[in-house]
Coordinates of C-alpha atoms in Angstrom, one line a residue:
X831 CA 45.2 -38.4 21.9
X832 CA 46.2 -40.0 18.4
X833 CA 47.8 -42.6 20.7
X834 CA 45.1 -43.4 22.4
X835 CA 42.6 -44.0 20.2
X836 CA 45.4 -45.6 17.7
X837 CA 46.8 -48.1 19.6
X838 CA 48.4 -50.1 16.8
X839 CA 51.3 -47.6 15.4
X840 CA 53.5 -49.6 18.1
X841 CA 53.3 -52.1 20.6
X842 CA 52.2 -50.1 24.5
X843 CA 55.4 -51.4 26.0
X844 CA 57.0 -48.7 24.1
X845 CA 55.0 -46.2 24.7
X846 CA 55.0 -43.2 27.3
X847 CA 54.1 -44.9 30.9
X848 CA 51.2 -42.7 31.8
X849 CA 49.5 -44.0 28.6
X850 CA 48.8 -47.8 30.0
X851 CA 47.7 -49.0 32.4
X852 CA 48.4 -47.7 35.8
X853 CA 50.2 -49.5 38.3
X854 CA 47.4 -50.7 40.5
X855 CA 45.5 -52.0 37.4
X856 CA 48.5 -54.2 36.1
X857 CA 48.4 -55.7 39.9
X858 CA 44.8 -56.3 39.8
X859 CA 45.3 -58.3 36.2
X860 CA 48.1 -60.1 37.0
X861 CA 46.9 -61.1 40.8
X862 CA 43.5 -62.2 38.8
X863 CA 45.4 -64.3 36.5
X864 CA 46.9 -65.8 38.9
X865 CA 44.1 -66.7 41.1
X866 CA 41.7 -67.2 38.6
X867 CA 42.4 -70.6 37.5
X868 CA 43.7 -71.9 40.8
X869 CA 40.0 -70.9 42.2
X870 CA 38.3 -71.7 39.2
X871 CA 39.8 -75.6 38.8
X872 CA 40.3 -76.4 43.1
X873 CA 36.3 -75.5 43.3
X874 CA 35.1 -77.9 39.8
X875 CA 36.9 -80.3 41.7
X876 CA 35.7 -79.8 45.2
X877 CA 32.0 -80.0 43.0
X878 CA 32.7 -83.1 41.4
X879 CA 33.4 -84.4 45.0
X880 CA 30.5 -83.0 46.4
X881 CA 28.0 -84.7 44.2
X882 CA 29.8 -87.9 44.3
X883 CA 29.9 -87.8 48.0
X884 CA 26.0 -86.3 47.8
X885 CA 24.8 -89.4 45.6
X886 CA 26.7 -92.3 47.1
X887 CA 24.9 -94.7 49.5
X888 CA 26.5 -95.1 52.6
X889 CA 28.2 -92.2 52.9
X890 CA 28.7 -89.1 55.5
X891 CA 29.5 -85.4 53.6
X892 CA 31.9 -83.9 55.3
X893 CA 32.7 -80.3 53.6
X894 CA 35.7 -80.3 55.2
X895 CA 36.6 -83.8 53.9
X896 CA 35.5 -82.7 50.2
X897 CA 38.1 -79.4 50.6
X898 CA 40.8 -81.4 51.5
X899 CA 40.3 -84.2 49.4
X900 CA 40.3 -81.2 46.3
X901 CA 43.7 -80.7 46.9
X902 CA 45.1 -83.9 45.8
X903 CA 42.2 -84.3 42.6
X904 CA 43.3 -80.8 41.7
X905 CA 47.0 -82.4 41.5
X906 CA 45.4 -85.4 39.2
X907 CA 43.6 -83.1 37.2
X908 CA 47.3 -81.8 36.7
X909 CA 49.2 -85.1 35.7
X910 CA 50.6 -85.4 39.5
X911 CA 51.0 -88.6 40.2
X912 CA 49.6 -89.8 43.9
X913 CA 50.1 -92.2 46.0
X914 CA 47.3 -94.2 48.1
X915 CA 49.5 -95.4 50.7
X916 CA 51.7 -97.6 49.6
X917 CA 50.0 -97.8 46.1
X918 CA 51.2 -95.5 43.0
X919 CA 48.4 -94.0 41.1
X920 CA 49.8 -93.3 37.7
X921 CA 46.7 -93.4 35.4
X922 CA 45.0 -90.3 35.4
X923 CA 42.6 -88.5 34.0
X924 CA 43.2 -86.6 30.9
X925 CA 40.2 -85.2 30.0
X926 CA 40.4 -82.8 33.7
X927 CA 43.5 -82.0 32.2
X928 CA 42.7 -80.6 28.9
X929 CA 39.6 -78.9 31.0
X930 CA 42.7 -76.9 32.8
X931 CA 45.5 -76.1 30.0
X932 CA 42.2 -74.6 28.0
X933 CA 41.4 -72.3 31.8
X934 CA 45.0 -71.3 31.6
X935 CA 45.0 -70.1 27.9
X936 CA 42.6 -68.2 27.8
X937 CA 43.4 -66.7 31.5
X938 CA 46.4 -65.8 30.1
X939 CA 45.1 -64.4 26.5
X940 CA 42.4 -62.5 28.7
X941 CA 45.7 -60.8 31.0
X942 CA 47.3 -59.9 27.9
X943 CA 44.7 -57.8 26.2
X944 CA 43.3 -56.4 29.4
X945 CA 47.0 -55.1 29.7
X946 CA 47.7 -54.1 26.2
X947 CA 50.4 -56.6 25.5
X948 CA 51.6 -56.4 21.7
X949 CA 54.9 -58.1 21.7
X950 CA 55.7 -61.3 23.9
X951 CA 58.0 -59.2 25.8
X952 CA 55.6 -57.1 27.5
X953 CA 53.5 -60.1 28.3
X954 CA 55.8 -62.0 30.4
X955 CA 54.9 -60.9 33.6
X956 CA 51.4 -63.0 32.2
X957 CA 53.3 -65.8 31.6
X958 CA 55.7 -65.7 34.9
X959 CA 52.9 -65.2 36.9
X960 CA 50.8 -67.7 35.8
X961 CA 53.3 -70.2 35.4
X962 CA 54.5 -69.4 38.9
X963 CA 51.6 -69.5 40.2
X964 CA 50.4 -73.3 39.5
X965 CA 53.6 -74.1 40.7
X966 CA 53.2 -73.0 43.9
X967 CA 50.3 -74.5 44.4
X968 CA 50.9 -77.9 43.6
X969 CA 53.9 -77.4 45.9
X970 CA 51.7 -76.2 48.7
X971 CA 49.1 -79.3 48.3
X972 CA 52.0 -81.6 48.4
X973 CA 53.4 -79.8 51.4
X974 CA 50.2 -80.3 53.0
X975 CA 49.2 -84.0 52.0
X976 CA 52.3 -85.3 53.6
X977 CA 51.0 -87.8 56.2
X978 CA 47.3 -88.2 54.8
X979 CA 46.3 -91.6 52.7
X980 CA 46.6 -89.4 49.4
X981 CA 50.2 -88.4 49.1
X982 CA 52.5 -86.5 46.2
X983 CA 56.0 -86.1 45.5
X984 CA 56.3 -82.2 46.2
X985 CA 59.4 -82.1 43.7
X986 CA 56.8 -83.5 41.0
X987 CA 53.7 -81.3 42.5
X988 CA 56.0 -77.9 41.7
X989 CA 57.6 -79.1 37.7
X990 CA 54.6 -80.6 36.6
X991 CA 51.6 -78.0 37.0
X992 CA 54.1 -75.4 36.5
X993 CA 55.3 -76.8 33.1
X994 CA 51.8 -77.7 31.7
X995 CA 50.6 -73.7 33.0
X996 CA 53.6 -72.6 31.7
X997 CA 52.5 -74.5 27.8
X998 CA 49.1 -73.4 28.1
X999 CA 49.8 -69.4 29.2
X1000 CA 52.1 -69.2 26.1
X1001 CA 50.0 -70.3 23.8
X1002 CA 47.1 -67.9 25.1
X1003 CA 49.7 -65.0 25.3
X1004 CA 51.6 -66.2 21.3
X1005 CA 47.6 -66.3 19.9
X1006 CA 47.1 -62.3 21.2
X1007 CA 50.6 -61.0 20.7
X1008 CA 50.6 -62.0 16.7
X1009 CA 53.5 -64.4 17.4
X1010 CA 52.1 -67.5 15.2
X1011 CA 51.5 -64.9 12.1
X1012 CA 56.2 -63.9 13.1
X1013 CA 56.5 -67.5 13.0
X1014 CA 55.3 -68.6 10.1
X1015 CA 57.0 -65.5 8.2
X1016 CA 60.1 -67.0 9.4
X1017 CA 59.3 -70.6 9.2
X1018 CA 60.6 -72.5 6.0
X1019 CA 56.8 -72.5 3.9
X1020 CA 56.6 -76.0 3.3
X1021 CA 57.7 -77.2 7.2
X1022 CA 55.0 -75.2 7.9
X1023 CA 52.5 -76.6 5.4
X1024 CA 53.6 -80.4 6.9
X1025 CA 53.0 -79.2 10.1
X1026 CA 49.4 -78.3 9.4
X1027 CA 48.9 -81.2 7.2
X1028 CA 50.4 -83.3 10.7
X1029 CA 47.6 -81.8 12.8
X1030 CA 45.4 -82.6 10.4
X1031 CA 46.8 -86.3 10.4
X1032 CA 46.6 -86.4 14.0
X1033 CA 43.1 -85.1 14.8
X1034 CA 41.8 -87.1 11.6
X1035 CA 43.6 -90.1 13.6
X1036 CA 41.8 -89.6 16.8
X1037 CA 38.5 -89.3 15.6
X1038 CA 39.3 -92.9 14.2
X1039 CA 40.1 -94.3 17.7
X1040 CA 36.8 -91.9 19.1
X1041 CA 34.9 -94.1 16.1
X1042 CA 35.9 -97.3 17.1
X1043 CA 35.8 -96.8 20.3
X1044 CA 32.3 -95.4 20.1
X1045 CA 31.2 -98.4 18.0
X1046 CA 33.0 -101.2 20.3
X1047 CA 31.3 -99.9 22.9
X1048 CA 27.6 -99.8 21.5
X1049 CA 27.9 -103.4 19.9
X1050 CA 28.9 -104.7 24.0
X1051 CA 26.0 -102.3 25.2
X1052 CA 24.8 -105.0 27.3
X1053 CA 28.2 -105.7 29.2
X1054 CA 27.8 -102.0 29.6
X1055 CA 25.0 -101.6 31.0
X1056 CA 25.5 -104.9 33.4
X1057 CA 28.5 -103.0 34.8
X1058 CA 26.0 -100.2 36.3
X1059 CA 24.7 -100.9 39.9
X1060 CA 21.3 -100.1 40.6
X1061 CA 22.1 -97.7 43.1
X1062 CA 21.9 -94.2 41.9
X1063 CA 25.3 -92.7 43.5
X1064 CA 26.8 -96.1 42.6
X1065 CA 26.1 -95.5 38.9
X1066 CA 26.8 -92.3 39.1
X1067 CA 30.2 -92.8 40.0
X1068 CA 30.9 -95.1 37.5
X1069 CA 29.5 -92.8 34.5
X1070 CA 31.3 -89.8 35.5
X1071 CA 34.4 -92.2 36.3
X1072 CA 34.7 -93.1 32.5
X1073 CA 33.5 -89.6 31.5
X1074 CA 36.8 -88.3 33.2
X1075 CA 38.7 -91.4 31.4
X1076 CA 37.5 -91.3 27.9
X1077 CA 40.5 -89.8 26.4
X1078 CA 42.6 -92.1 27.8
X1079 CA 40.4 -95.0 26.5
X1080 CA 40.3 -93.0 23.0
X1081 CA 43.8 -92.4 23.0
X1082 CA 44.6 -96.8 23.8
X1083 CA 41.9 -97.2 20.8
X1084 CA 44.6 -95.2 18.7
X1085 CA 47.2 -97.4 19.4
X1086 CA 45.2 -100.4 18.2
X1087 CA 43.6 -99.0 15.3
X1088 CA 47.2 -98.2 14.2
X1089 CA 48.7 -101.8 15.0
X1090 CA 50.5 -101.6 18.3
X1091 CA 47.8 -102.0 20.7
X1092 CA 47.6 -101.4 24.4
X1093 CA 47.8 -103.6 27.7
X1094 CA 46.0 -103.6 30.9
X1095 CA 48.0 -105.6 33.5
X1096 CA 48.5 -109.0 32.0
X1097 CA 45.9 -107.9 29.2
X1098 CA 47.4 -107.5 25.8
X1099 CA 45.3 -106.6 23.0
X1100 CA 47.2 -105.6 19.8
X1101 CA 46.0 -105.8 15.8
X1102 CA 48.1 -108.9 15.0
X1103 CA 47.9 -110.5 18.6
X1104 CA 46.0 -111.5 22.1
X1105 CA 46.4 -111.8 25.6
X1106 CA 43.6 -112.7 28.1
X1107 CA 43.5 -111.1 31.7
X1108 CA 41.7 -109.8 34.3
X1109 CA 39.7 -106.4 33.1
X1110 CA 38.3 -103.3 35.8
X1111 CA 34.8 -103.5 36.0
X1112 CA 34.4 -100.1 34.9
X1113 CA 32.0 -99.2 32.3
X1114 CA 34.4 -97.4 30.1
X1115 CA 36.1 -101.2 29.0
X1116 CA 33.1 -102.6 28.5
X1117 CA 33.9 -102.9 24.8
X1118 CA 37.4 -104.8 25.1
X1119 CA 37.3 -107.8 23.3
X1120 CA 37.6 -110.9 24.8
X1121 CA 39.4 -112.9 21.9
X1122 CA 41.3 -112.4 18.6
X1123 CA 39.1 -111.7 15.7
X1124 CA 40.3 -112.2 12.0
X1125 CA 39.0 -109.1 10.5
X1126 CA 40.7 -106.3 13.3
X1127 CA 43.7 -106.1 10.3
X1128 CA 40.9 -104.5 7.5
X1129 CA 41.0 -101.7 10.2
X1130 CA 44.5 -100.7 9.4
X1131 CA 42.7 -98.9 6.1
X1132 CA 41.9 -96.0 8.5
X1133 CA 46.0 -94.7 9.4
X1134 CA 46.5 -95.9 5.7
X1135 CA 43.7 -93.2 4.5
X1136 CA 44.8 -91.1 7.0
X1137 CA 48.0 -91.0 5.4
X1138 CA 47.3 -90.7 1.8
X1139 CA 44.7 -87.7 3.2
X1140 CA 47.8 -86.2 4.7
X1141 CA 49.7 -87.0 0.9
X1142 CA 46.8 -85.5 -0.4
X1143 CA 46.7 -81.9 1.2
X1144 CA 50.6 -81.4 0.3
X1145 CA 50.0 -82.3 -3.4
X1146 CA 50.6 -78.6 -4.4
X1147 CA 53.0 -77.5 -2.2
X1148 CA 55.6 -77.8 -4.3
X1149 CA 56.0 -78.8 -7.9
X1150 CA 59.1 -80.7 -7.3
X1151 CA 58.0 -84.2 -5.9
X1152 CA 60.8 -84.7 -3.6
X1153 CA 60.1 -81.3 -1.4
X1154 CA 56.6 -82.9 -1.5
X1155 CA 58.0 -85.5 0.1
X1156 CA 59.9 -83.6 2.5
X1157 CA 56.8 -82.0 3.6
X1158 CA 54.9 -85.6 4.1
X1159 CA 58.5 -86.8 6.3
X1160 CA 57.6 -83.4 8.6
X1161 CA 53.6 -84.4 9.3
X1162 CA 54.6 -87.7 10.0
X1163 CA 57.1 -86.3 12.6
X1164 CA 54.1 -84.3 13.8
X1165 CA 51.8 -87.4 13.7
X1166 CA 54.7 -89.3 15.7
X1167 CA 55.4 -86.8 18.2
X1168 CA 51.2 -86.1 18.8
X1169 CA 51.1 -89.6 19.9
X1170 CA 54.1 -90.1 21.9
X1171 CA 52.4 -87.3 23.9
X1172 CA 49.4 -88.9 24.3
X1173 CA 50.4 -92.2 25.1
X1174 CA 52.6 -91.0 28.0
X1175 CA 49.6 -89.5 29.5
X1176 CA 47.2 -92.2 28.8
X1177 CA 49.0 -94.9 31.1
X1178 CA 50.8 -95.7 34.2
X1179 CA 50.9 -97.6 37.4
X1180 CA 47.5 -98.8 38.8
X1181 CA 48.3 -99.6 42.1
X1182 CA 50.0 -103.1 42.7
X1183 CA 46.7 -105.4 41.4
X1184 CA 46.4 -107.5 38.7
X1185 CA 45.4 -104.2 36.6
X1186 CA 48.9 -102.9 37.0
X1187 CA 50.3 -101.5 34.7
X1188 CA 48.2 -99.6 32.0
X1189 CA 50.4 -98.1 29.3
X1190 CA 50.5 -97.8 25.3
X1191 CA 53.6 -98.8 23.7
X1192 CA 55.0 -95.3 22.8
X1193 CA 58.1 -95.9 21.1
X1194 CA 56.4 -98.4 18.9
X1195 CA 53.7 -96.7 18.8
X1196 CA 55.5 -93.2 17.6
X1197 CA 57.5 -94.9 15.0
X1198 CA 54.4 -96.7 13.5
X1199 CA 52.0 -93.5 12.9
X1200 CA 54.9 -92.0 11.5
X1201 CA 55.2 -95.0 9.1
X1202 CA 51.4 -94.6 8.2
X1203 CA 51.4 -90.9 7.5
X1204 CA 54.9 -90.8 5.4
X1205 CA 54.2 -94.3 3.2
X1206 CA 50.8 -93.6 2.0
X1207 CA 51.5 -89.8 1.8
X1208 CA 54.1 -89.7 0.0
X1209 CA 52.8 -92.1 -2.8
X1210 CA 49.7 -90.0 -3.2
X1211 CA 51.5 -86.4 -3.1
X1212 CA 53.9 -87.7 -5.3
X1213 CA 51.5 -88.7 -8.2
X1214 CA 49.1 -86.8 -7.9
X1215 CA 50.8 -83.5 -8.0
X1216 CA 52.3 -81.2 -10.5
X1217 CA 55.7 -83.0 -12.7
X1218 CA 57.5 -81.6 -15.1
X1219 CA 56.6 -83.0 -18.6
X1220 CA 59.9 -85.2 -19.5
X1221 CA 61.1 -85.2 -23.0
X1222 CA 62.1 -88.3 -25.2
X1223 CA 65.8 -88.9 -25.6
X1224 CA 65.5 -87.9 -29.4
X1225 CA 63.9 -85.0 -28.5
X1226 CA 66.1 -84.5 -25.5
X1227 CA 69.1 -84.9 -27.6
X1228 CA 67.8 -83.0 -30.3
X1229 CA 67.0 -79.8 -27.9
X1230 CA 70.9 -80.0 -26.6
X1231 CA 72.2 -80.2 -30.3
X1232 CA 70.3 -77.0 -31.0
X1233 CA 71.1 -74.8 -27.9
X1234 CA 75.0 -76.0 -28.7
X1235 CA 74.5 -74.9 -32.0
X1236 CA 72.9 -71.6 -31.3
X1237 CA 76.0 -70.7 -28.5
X1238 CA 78.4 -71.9 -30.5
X1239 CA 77.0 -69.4 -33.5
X1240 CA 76.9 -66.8 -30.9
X1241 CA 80.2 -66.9 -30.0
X1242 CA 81.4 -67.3 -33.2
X1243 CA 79.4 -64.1 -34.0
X1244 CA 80.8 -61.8 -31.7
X1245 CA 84.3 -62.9 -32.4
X1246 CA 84.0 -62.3 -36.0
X1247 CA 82.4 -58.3 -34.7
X1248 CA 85.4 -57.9 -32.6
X1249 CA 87.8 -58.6 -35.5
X1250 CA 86.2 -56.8 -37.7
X1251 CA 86.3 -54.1 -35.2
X1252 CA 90.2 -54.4 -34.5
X1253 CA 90.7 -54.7 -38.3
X1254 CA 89.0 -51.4 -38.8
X1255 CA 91.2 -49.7 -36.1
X1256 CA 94.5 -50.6 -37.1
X1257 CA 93.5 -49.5 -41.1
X1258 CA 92.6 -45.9 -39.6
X1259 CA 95.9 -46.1 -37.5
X1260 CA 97.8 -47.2 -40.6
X1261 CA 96.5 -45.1 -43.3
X1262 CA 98.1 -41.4 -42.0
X1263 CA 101.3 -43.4 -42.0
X1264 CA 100.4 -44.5 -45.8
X1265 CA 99.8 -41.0 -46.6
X1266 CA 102.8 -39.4 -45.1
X1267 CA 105.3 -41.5 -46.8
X1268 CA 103.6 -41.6 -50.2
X1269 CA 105.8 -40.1 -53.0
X1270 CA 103.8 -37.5 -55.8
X1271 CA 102.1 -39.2 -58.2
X1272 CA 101.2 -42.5 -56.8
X1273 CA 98.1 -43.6 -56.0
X1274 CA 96.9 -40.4 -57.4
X1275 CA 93.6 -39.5 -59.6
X1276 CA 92.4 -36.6 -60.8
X1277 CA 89.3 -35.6 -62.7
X1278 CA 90.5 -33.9 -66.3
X1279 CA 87.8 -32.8 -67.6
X1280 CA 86.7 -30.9 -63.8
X1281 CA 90.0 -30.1 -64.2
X1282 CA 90.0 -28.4 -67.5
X1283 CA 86.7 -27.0 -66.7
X1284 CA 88.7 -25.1 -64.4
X1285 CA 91.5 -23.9 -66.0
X1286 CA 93.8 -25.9 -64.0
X1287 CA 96.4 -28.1 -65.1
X1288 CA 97.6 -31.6 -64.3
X1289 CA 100.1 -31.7 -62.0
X1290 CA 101.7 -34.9 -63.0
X1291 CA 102.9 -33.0 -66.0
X1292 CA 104.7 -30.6 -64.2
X1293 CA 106.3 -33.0 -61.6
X1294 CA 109.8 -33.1 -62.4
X1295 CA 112.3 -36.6 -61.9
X1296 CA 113.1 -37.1 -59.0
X1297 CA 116.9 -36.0 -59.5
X1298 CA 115.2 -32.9 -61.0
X1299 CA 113.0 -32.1 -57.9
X1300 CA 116.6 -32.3 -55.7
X1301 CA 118.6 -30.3 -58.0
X1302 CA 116.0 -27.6 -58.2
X1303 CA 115.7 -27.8 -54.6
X1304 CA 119.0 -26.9 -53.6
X1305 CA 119.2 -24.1 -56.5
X1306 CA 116.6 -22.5 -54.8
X1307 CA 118.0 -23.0 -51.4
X1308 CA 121.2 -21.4 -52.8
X1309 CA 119.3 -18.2 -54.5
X1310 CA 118.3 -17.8 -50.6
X1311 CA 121.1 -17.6 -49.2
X1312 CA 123.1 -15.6 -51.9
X1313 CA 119.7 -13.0 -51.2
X1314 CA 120.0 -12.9 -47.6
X1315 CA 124.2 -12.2 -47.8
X1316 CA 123.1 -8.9 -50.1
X1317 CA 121.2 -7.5 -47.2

């Protein structure tokens, strides 16, 4: 019982098998997880169809049509890239994607606590399943598509849902199992406080783009709102085509906010430069400019306070100014890496038209975000935190003089105690010596009067000469022997 009810002594994979869950259960969880989001995302999309085929003019709904047309938008909504005939389709939707890695997260946090899951170990059946599962899938949608106007490399259909399940399940099943708390114990402190300080970066540099953007778009309002057809399912389409697209468009708005720009076919717009060309009549680019403007540069103040924000957070990591530094280097790393992400999602081909291709310069792109986290950042963490007060060269030199002075008195100190020490050893090894040898009468004192006082006698007076001492010596010695012969 004290199990049960106290299920945190130690992880349930270790404990006693009857105390988990039972076999049928674990099947019933892990067959949920991995149907759930397969179900959950194939049916948005075969919504999303339906009302578009619903609302457009001109149109026959076919359910049958809208089922099998699912398959190949499930794919998109997984990064797959299609093919209309003989046309790539590169450029897809990221905001369908971000809709599925968030289903697949918490699918997979929601399988590891209905199983009781405490250590990553026991949750990989969560993550294998689910993983395994999306990759099926998409390899079974390709399988299928092969022949119809919307086709996918089934190679591409298997790796690419399968790796972006596979990212999403393990960071449901590390947010249940304690893993980020293991990691961080292990994790050098201030790498971890520059990677926080780099998501900050990063989401404090998308909302920049999502601001511009936003405010491009409601100064061209009326180019906007020409691009709508009258037609309800016409208009219809178009919103919820650059719904679906606004992270891409928020994403290219990045780019140019931080210098690098973005390019649309034989469109090139960039902070420092411009390209005319042909632009989709889409609602969503409604705000692209149609010419260079002098100001665009003062807009480069954003990255640059994005950067000194970043600085700004790490100011007390560290008293030492260059691991300050060293944790502004690891959010721009962060900062770099966030957008060479989102850049490679954000483009690709668009078919074989003048629109073709769409894609933000990543490398550039990557390199130059890093640049405006790390400069700025570093210059604000670096004066504005904690230094060490520095001393004048007087005072400096002064403060060395003194500590020499008080060693070299030290030592001096405890060489004279260990002399003084040795000297005291040999005199008690040499005095018994001194004593031993000493003839009567040397080095000798007495007290008289104590003496007197005592009816005693001096014994110097009584000392016989040397020779005297011998002589009498020997007399007695023969007295001895002339005694002992009697007997």
């Amino acid at each position: 019982m004290d199990l049960l009810t106290d299920s945190r002594e130690e992880p349930v994979g270790d404990l006693e098998p009857d105390v988990g869950p039972s076999r049928a259960a674990r099947v019933r969880v892990l067959l949920a997880a991995a149907l759930g989001p397969l179900v959950t995302g194939y049916a948005v999309v075969a919504t999303v169809l339906t009302l578009v085929a619903l609302t457009a003019p001109r149109t026959v709904f076919s359910g049958t049509g809208v089922l099998l047309a699912a398959g190949p938008g499930w794919l998109a909504a997984h990064q797959v890239r299609l093919g209309l005939g003989v046309h790539p389709l590169g450029v897809l939707p990221l905001l369908p994607t971000l809709g599925a890695l968030v289903l697949a997260a918490r699918t997979a946090s929601g399988a590891t606590v209905r199983l009781g899951c405490r250590t990553p170990r026991a949750a990989l059946p969560v993550f294998v399943t689910i993983t395994g599962a999306h990759a099926l899938f998409g390899l079974v949608i390709a399988l299928c598509a092969q022949g119809s106007p919307v086709t996918a490399n089934p190679m591409v259909a298997f790796a690419v849902p399968g790796l972006l399940a596979a990212a999403a399940s393990a960071v449901g099943i590390a947010r249940c199992c304690g893993l980020p708390d293991v990691v961080a114990e292990r994790l050098d402190p201030l790498a971890l406080r520059g990677v926080r300080a780099g998501a900050l970066g990063l989401a404090v540099l998308v909302a920049c783009g999502a601001v511009v953007f936003t405010v491009a778009t409601a100064l061209s309002w009326r180019t906007v709102a020409d691009m709508y057809e009258p037609a309800l399912g016409s208009s219809f389409g178009m919103f919820l085509l650059s719904v679906l697209y606004l992270p891409n468009a928020v994403t290219a708005t990045l780019s140019f906010v931080t210098g690098p720009g973005f390019s649309i076919g034989d469109l090139n717009v960039g902070m420092f430069g411009y390209r005319g060309g042909a632009v989709p009549g889409v609602p969503l680019l409604g705000g692209l400019p149609e010419h260079h403007a002098a100001w665009w540069p003062a807009l480069l103040v954003l990255p640059a306070a994005t950067g000194a924000l970043a600085g700004w957070s790490l100011r007390k990591v560290d008293a030492d100014p260059a691991q300050r530094i060293r944790a502004v280097a690891v959010a721009g790393a962060v900062v770099a890496l966030g957008c060479v992400l989102l850049g490679s999602l954000s483009g690709g081909r668009l078919g074989d038209g003048p629109f073709d291709p769409v894609s933000v310069p990543v490398g550039v792109a990557s390199i130059v975000a890093f640049c405006w986290i790390f400069i700025p950042g570093s210059f604000v963490a670096f004066f504005t935190g904690e230094h060490e007060p520095p001393s004048p060269p007087e005072a400096l030199e002064d403060n060395e003089a003194f500590e020499d002075a008080e060693e070299v008195d030290v030592d001096e100190a405890a060489e004279a105690v260990e002399e003084l020490e040795a000297s005291e050893e040999d005199e008690e090894t040499e005095e018994p010596e001194a004593e031993a040898g000493e003839e009567p009468g040397e080095d000798t004192e007495f007290d008289a009067e104590a003496d007197a006082e005592l009816g005693l006698e001096d014994p110097a007076e009584d000392v016989p000469e040397a020779g005297e001492v011998v002589t009498g010596g020997t007399e007695t010695c023969g007295d001895v022997e002339a005694a002992e012969t009697d007997r």
